[in-house]
Coordinates of C-alpha atoms in Angstrom, one line a residue:
M18 CA 59.1 5.8 1.5
V19 CA 55.8 4.6 3.6
D20 CA 54.7 8.3 3.7
E21 CA 54.9 8.4 0.3
A22 CA 53.1 5.4 -0.6
L23 CA 50.3 6.1 1.4
Q24 CA 49.7 9.5 0.0
R25 CA 46.4 9.7 -1.9
V26 CA 46.8 10.1 -5.9
P27 CA 45.1 13.1 -7.5
N28 CA 42.0 11.8 -9.3
N29 CA 40.6 14.7 -11.5
N30 CA 39.2 12.6 -14.0
G31 CA 37.4 10.9 -11.9
D32 CA 38.4 7.4 -12.3
K33 CA 36.9 4.7 -10.4
Y34 CA 40.1 2.5 -9.9
I35 CA 41.9 5.3 -8.7
D36 CA 39.1 6.1 -6.1
E37 CA 39.6 2.5 -5.0
V38 CA 43.2 2.7 -4.7
N39 CA 42.9 5.9 -2.6
R40 CA 40.3 4.4 -0.4
I41 CA 42.7 1.3 0.5
R42 CA 45.4 4.0 1.2
D43 CA 43.2 5.6 3.5
S44 CA 42.2 2.5 5.2
L45 CA 45.9 1.7 5.9
A46 CA 47.0 5.1 6.8
F47 CA 46.9 4.7 10.4
M48 CA 50.3 2.4 10.3
G49 CA 52.0 5.2 8.8
D50 CA 52.5 6.9 12.2
N51 CA 53.9 3.9 13.9
S52 CA 56.7 3.1 11.5
T53 CA 60.4 3.3 11.4
A54 CA 62.6 2.8 8.2
F55 CA 66.4 2.0 8.5
S56 CA 68.4 0.9 5.3
L57 CA 70.9 -1.5 5.6
P58 CA 73.9 -2.2 3.0
Q59 CA 74.8 -5.6 1.3
P60 CA 76.6 -7.8 4.0
H61 CA 78.1 -9.9 0.9
L62 CA 78.1 -10.2 -2.6
Q63 CA 77.8 -14.3 -1.8
R64 CA 74.3 -14.1 -0.4
T65 CA 74.0 -18.1 -0.4
K66 CA 76.9 -18.4 2.2
L67 CA 76.0 -15.6 4.6
C68 CA 74.7 -18.1 7.2
D69 CA 78.1 -19.9 7.4
M70 CA 79.9 -16.2 7.6
D71 CA 81.8 -14.6 10.7
D72 CA 81.3 -11.1 10.8
Q73 CA 84.9 -10.8 10.3
E74 CA 84.1 -11.9 6.4
L75 CA 81.4 -9.5 6.3
E76 CA 81.3 -5.8 4.7
P77 CA 82.6 -3.6 7.5
L78 CA 80.0 -1.0 6.4
Y79 CA 77.1 -3.3 7.1
I80 CA 78.7 -4.3 10.8
E81 CA 78.8 -0.8 11.2
R82 CA 75.2 -0.1 10.0
R83 CA 73.7 -3.0 11.9
D84 CA 75.3 -2.1 15.0
E85 CA 73.5 1.4 14.8
L86 CA 70.4 -0.6 13.9
K87 CA 70.6 -2.5 17.5
Q88 CA 71.2 0.8 19.2
I89 CA 68.2 2.5 17.4
V90 CA 66.1 -0.8 18.4
A91 CA 67.3 -0.9 21.7
S92 CA 66.3 2.9 22.2
M93 CA 62.5 2.1 21.0
I94 CA 61.6 -1.1 22.5
K95 CA 59.8 -1.2 26.0
P96 CA 59.4 -4.0 28.3
K97 CA 56.8 -6.4 27.8
I98 CA 54.3 -6.4 31.0
V99 CA 51.8 -9.1 31.0
Q100 CA 49.4 -9.1 34.0
G101 CA 51.3 -6.6 36.0
R102 CA 54.7 -8.4 35.5
T103 CA 57.9 -7.6 33.3
L104 CA 58.9 -10.3 31.1
N105 CA 62.5 -11.5 30.7
G106 CA 63.8 -13.1 27.6
K107 CA 62.8 -16.3 28.3
E108 CA 59.3 -15.6 29.2
F109 CA 58.9 -13.2 26.4
V110 CA 59.8 -16.2 23.9
S111 CA 57.2 -18.4 25.5
F112 CA 54.5 -15.6 25.2
L113 CA 55.1 -15.5 21.5
G114 CA 55.0 -19.1 21.3
Q115 CA 51.6 -18.6 23.2
I116 CA 50.7 -15.8 20.7
L117 CA 51.4 -18.1 17.8
E118 CA 49.3 -20.6 18.8
A119 CA 46.2 -18.7 19.3
L120 CA 46.9 -17.5 16.0
N121 CA 46.6 -20.6 14.6
K122 CA 43.7 -21.5 16.3
G123 CA 41.9 -18.2 15.3
E124 CA 41.6 -16.9 18.5
I125 CA 43.5 -13.6 17.4
P126 CA 42.8 -11.9 14.4
S127 CA 44.6 -13.0 11.5
T128 CA 44.8 -11.9 7.8
G129 CA 42.1 -14.0 6.9
S130 CA 39.6 -12.6 10.2
L131 CA 40.9 -9.0 9.4
V132 CA 39.4 -9.5 5.8
E133 CA 36.4 -10.8 7.4
V134 CA 35.6 -8.0 9.6
F135 CA 36.6 -5.6 6.4
N136 CA 34.2 -7.3 4.3
K137 CA 31.5 -7.3 7.2
A138 CA 31.5 -3.8 7.5
I139 CA 31.1 -3.3 3.7
L140 CA 28.2 -6.0 4.0
E141 CA 26.4 -4.0 6.3
S142 CA 26.7 -0.8 4.4
C143 CA 25.0 -3.0 1.8
L144 CA 22.5 -3.9 3.7
K145 CA 21.7 -0.7 4.3
L146 CA 21.4 0.3 0.7
Y147 CA 19.0 -2.2 0.1
N148 CA 16.9 -1.3 3.0
E149 CA 16.8 2.1 2.1
R150 CA 15.8 1.3 -1.4
M151 CA 12.8 -0.9 0.2
E152 CA 11.8 1.8 2.6
R153 CA 10.9 3.9 -0.3
V154 CA 8.0 1.6 -1.0
E155 CA 4.5 2.9 0.0
L156 CA 3.0 -0.5 1.4
P157 CA 0.9 -2.0 0.2
V158 CA 1.8 -2.8 -3.5
S159 CA 1.1 -5.7 -5.9
V160 CA 3.4 -8.8 -5.5
D161 CA 5.1 -8.5 -9.2
K162 CA 5.7 -4.5 -7.9
L163 CA 7.2 -5.4 -4.7
Q164 CA 9.3 -8.3 -6.3
L165 CA 10.6 -5.8 -9.3
I166 CA 11.4 -3.3 -6.1
H167 CA 13.3 -5.9 -4.8
S168 CA 15.1 -7.4 -7.5
L169 CA 16.5 -3.8 -8.4
A170 CA 17.5 -3.0 -4.7
E171 CA 19.2 -6.4 -4.5
D172 CA 21.5 -5.8 -8.1
E173 CA 22.0 -2.4 -6.7
A174 CA 23.4 -3.8 -3.1
R175 CA 25.4 -6.6 -5.1
K176 CA 27.1 -3.9 -7.4
L177 CA 27.8 -1.9 -4.3
F178 CA 29.3 -5.1 -2.7
D179 CA 31.3 -6.1 -5.9
K180 CA 33.0 -2.4 -6.0
Q181 CA 34.1 -2.5 -2.4
H182 CA 35.0 -6.4 -1.0
F183 CA 38.6 -7.4 -0.5
G184 CA 40.0 -10.5 -0.7
K185 CA 38.9 -13.1 -3.2
H186 CA 38.5 -16.3 -0.4
H187 CA 36.2 -14.6 1.6
T188 CA 33.8 -13.0 -1.3
T189 CA 31.8 -16.1 -1.8
E190 CA 31.0 -16.8 1.5
S191 CA 30.4 -12.6 2.3
I192 CA 27.7 -12.7 -1.0
L193 CA 25.9 -15.8 0.2
K194 CA 25.6 -14.1 3.6
L195 CA 24.4 -10.8 1.9
D196 CA 21.8 -12.9 0.0
E197 CA 20.6 -14.4 3.1
E198 CA 20.2 -11.2 5.0
M199 CA 18.3 -9.5 2.0
K200 CA 16.0 -12.3 1.9
K201 CA 15.0 -12.3 5.2
V202 CA 14.6 -8.3 4.8
F203 CA 12.2 -9.2 1.9
R204 CA 10.2 -12.0 3.7
N205 CA 9.8 -9.0 6.4
F206 CA 8.5 -6.5 3.7
G207 CA 6.5 -9.3 2.4
L208 CA 4.5 -9.8 5.5
A209 CA 4.0 -5.9 6.1
N210 CA 2.9 -5.9 2.7
E211 CA 0.2 -8.6 3.2
Y212 CA -1.3 -7.0 6.4
Q213 CA -1.4 -3.6 5.0
S214 CA -3.1 -5.0 2.0
S215 CA -5.5 -7.0 3.9
K216 CA -6.3 -3.7 6.3
L217 CA -7.1 -1.6 3.4
C218 CA -9.1 -4.2 1.4
E219 CA -11.0 -4.6 4.3
A220 CA -11.8 -1.4 4.7
R221 CA -12.6 -1.0 1.1
F222 CA -15.2 -4.1 1.2
S223 CA -16.7 -2.9 4.6
E224 CA -17.5 0.6 3.0
C225 CA -19.2 -1.2 -0.3
E226 CA -20.9 -3.4 1.9
D227 CA -22.3 -0.5 4.2
K228 CA -23.3 1.0 0.5
M229 CA -24.9 -2.0 -0.4
E230 CA -27.0 -2.2 2.8
H231 CA -27.9 1.5 2.6
L232 CA -29.2 0.8 -0.8
Q233 CA -31.3 -1.8 0.1
S234 CA -33.2 0.4 2.5
L235 CA -34.1 3.1 0.1
K236 CA -37.1 4.9 1.1
L237 CA -38.0 5.1 -2.9
P238 CA -36.7 2.0 -4.6
S239 CA -34.4 2.8 -7.5
M240 CA -33.0 0.5 -9.9
A241 CA -31.0 3.3 -11.7
K242 CA -29.5 4.5 -7.9
F243 CA -28.7 0.7 -7.2
N244 CA -27.1 0.2 -10.4
A245 CA -24.9 3.8 -9.9
G246 CA -24.3 2.7 -6.4
F247 CA -23.1 -0.6 -7.2
L248 CA -20.7 0.4 -10.1
H249 CA -19.5 3.4 -8.1
C250 CA -18.6 0.8 -5.3
N251 CA -17.0 -1.8 -7.5
Q252 CA -14.7 0.8 -9.3
S253 CA -13.7 2.3 -6.2
F254 CA -12.9 -1.4 -4.7
E255 CA -10.8 -2.1 -7.6
L256 CA -8.7 0.8 -7.8
Q257 CA -8.2 1.1 -4.4
C258 CA -7.7 -2.4 -2.8
V259 CA -3.9 -3.6 -3.9
G260 CA -1.3 -6.0 -2.6
P261 CA -1.5 -9.8 -2.0
A262 CA -5.1 -9.7 -0.3
K263 CA -6.8 -8.5 -3.4
E264 CA -7.4 -11.6 -4.9
N265 CA -9.2 -13.0 -2.0
Y266 CA -11.0 -10.0 -1.1
E267 CA -12.3 -9.9 -4.9
R268 CA -14.0 -13.3 -4.5
R269 CA -15.9 -12.1 -1.3
M270 CA -16.7 -8.9 -3.2
S271 CA -18.3 -10.8 -5.9
K272 CA -20.3 -13.0 -3.7
M273 CA -21.3 -9.7 -1.6
L274 CA -22.3 -7.8 -4.6
A275 CA -24.1 -10.7 -6.2
R276 CA -26.2 -11.5 -3.0
S277 CA -27.1 -7.5 -2.9
R278 CA -28.1 -7.5 -6.1
A279 CA -30.5 -10.6 -5.9
L280 CA -31.9 -9.4 -3.1
F281 CA -32.7 -5.7 -4.2
I282 CA -34.1 -6.8 -7.4
K283 CA -36.3 -9.5 -5.6
E284 CA -37.9 -6.7 -3.0
Y285 CA -37.9 -4.1 -5.9
N286 CA -41.1 -5.0 -7.9
N287 CA -43.1 -5.5 -4.7
K288 CA -41.5 -2.2 -2.8
L289 CA -42.6 -0.2 -6.2
F290 CA -46.4 -1.9 -6.2
N291 CA -46.8 -1.2 -2.9
W292 CA -45.6 2.4 -3.5
L293 CA -47.9 2.9 -6.3
V294 CA -50.9 1.7 -4.6
T295 CA -50.3 4.0 -1.5
F296 CA -49.5 7.0 -4.0
S297 CA -53.0 6.3 -5.9
L298 CA -54.9 6.4 -2.3
V299 CA -53.0 9.4 -1.5
M300 CA -54.2 11.3 -4.7
I301 CA -57.5 10.1 -4.3
V302 CA -57.7 11.7 -0.9
I303 CA -56.1 14.8 -2.0
G304 CA -58.1 15.5 -5.2
R305 CA -61.5 14.7 -3.3
F306 CA -60.9 16.4 0.1
V307 CA -58.3 18.7 -0.3
M308 CA -57.9 20.1 -3.8
K309 CA -61.3 18.9 -4.8
F310 CA -60.0 18.4 -8.0
F311 CA -62.4 15.9 -10.1
L312 CA -60.0 14.8 -12.7
L313 CA -57.1 14.2 -10.2
E314 CA -59.6 12.1 -8.0
V315 CA -60.6 10.1 -11.2
A316 CA -56.9 9.5 -12.5
A317 CA -55.9 8.3 -8.7
W318 CA -58.9 5.9 -9.0
V319 CA -58.2 4.4 -12.5
M320 CA -54.9 3.9 -11.4
F321 CA -55.3 2.2 -8.0
I322 CA -58.5 0.1 -10.1
F323 CA -55.8 -1.2 -12.6
L324 CA -53.0 -2.3 -9.8
E325 CA -55.6 -3.7 -7.9
T326 CA -57.7 -5.5 -10.7
Y327 CA -54.8 -6.5 -13.0
T328 CA -52.8 -8.4 -10.3
R329 CA -56.2 -10.1 -9.3
L330 CA -56.6 -11.3 -13.2
F331 CA -53.2 -12.6 -13.1
W332 CA -53.5 -14.4 -9.6
S333 CA -49.7 -13.1 -8.9
S334 CA -48.3 -10.2 -8.9
E335 CA -45.2 -11.9 -10.0
L336 CA -46.6 -12.1 -13.7
L337 CA -47.5 -8.4 -13.9
Y338 CA -43.9 -7.4 -13.8
Y339 CA -43.3 -9.2 -17.3
N340 CA -46.1 -7.2 -18.9
P341 CA -45.0 -4.0 -21.3
I342 CA -47.4 -1.6 -19.4
W343 CA -45.6 -2.6 -16.3
H344 CA -42.2 -1.6 -17.8
M345 CA -43.7 1.5 -18.8
I346 CA -44.4 2.4 -15.2
V347 CA -41.2 1.4 -14.2
S348 CA -39.3 3.5 -16.6
S349 CA -41.3 6.2 -15.7
W350 CA -40.9 6.0 -11.9
E351 CA -37.2 5.7 -12.7
T352 CA -37.0 8.8 -14.5
I353 CA -39.0 10.6 -11.7
V354 CA -37.5 9.3 -9.1
Y355 CA -33.5 9.0 -9.6
N356 CA -32.2 11.3 -12.4
P357 CA -29.3 13.6 -12.7
V358 CA -31.2 16.8 -11.7
L359 CA -33.0 15.2 -8.4
D360 CA -32.7 12.4 -6.2
M361 CA -36.5 11.5 -4.8
D362 CA -35.3 9.4 -2.4
R363 CA -32.7 12.1 -0.5
W364 CA -35.4 15.0 -1.3
V365 CA -38.8 13.1 -0.6
I366 CA -39.6 14.7 2.8
P367 CA -38.9 18.4 2.0
I368 CA -41.0 17.9 -0.9
V369 CA -43.7 16.2 0.9
V370 CA -43.7 19.1 3.5
V371 CA -43.7 21.7 0.7
L372 CA -46.7 20.0 -1.1
S373 CA -48.6 19.9 2.2
F374 CA -47.9 23.4 2.8
L375 CA -49.3 24.2 -0.6
A376 CA -52.3 22.0 -0.3
V377 CA -53.1 23.7 3.2
Y378 CA -52.9 27.3 1.4
W379 CA -55.0 25.9 -1.3
R380 CA -57.8 24.8 0.7
C381 CA -57.9 27.4 3.6
L382 CA -56.7 30.6 1.8
G383 CA -59.2 30.1 -1.2
G384 CA -56.5 29.6 -3.8
R385 CA -58.8 27.4 -5.7
K386 CA -61.3 29.8 -6.2
Q387 CA -58.9 31.7 -8.9
L388 CA -58.9 28.5 -11.0
G389 CA -62.7 28.1 -10.7
T390 CA -63.3 28.7 -14.3
L391 CA -60.5 26.3 -15.2
L392 CA -61.0 23.2 -13.3
P393 CA -64.3 20.8 -12.3
L394 CA -65.0 21.4 -8.9
Y395 CA -67.3 19.4 -6.6
R396 CA -70.3 21.7 -5.9
G397 CA -71.1 21.5 -2.1
S398 CA -75.3 21.9 -3.0
Y399 CA -77.2 22.0 -6.0
G400 CA -79.8 24.5 -4.1
S401 CA -77.4 27.3 -5.4
S402 CA -78.3 26.8 -9.2
S403 CA -79.6 29.9 -11.1
R404 CA -82.7 28.4 -12.7
P405 CA -85.9 30.0 -11.3
R406 CA -87.9 27.9 -9.0
T407 CA -91.2 26.6 -9.6
D408 CA -94.4 25.8 -7.6

């Protein structure tokens, strides 16, 4: 009968309740190997008087079967040995009394404690499921996303516990413990998320800070290039910096970018003015001594005189920067220095080298003579004139 009761029931339809019953049968199956069944007939029809009857008054078949049971029990039992000594009857009774006392004090597992052990294994499996769901998250993530993942994993773990828990009395205590353990794990994930977020945002912040410092030291100042770098840096930071540390680093980022922009604008006009003055002087030298191109020298002189004289007239160079003419100069400079085709700040050195080579070629190899009829060149002497000499 015990073997039949513990046999699994086929579940072809996948009924979850049959699966739960089969799981309980499997957990109790170990008892089937250590059980013996023996049937006894009814000793007497008057059951209420059984305690007052002698053996002569009982059913003879019952007496016969009872004696058989005594023989079976006597053949199965073994002496109780405690601490290497075999117990007699009185000692065994005393030992049973001690066992009962220990059970009452909870020192030996009782039915309730066995249920707790059973639920503890289920609780551990639920926590394992929760950890597996949480470990799928690639930190760092936003606080809202981490909270959402925690809620989903928590619900899944609770559903698993509700399906497998055993006993109603210990359910509340076990579910509270499960909630407490999941909160501990969630707090650890929160700390790890904060660390990873700070680490990532600090790296992006440092990259943007280095980028702004590089833009401050451009060889050829360009507002368009600075704005492009500024925008790219800000966008990359917004996309890549995630997690609970983002809000704090956003404030630091805003202050750093505002400070960098203010510093760049402050130095931009002065650097541009100095570059234009230097450029005009260089073109004067090239036009007079290298290419000997009169129009080029004149244009360079006009540019130099305009920059120096116009500034003096306004007493300060700052007032010049609000003039529409200066705005035109700035627009032309920006178009030349930074455009989609060529970044002059990156290629200025190679371009200077190439131009220097061409200038040397023009000066030394006579290339300028080929265009002598097109360009007004300087004459070294008027003695070579074709006019006839007079006395």
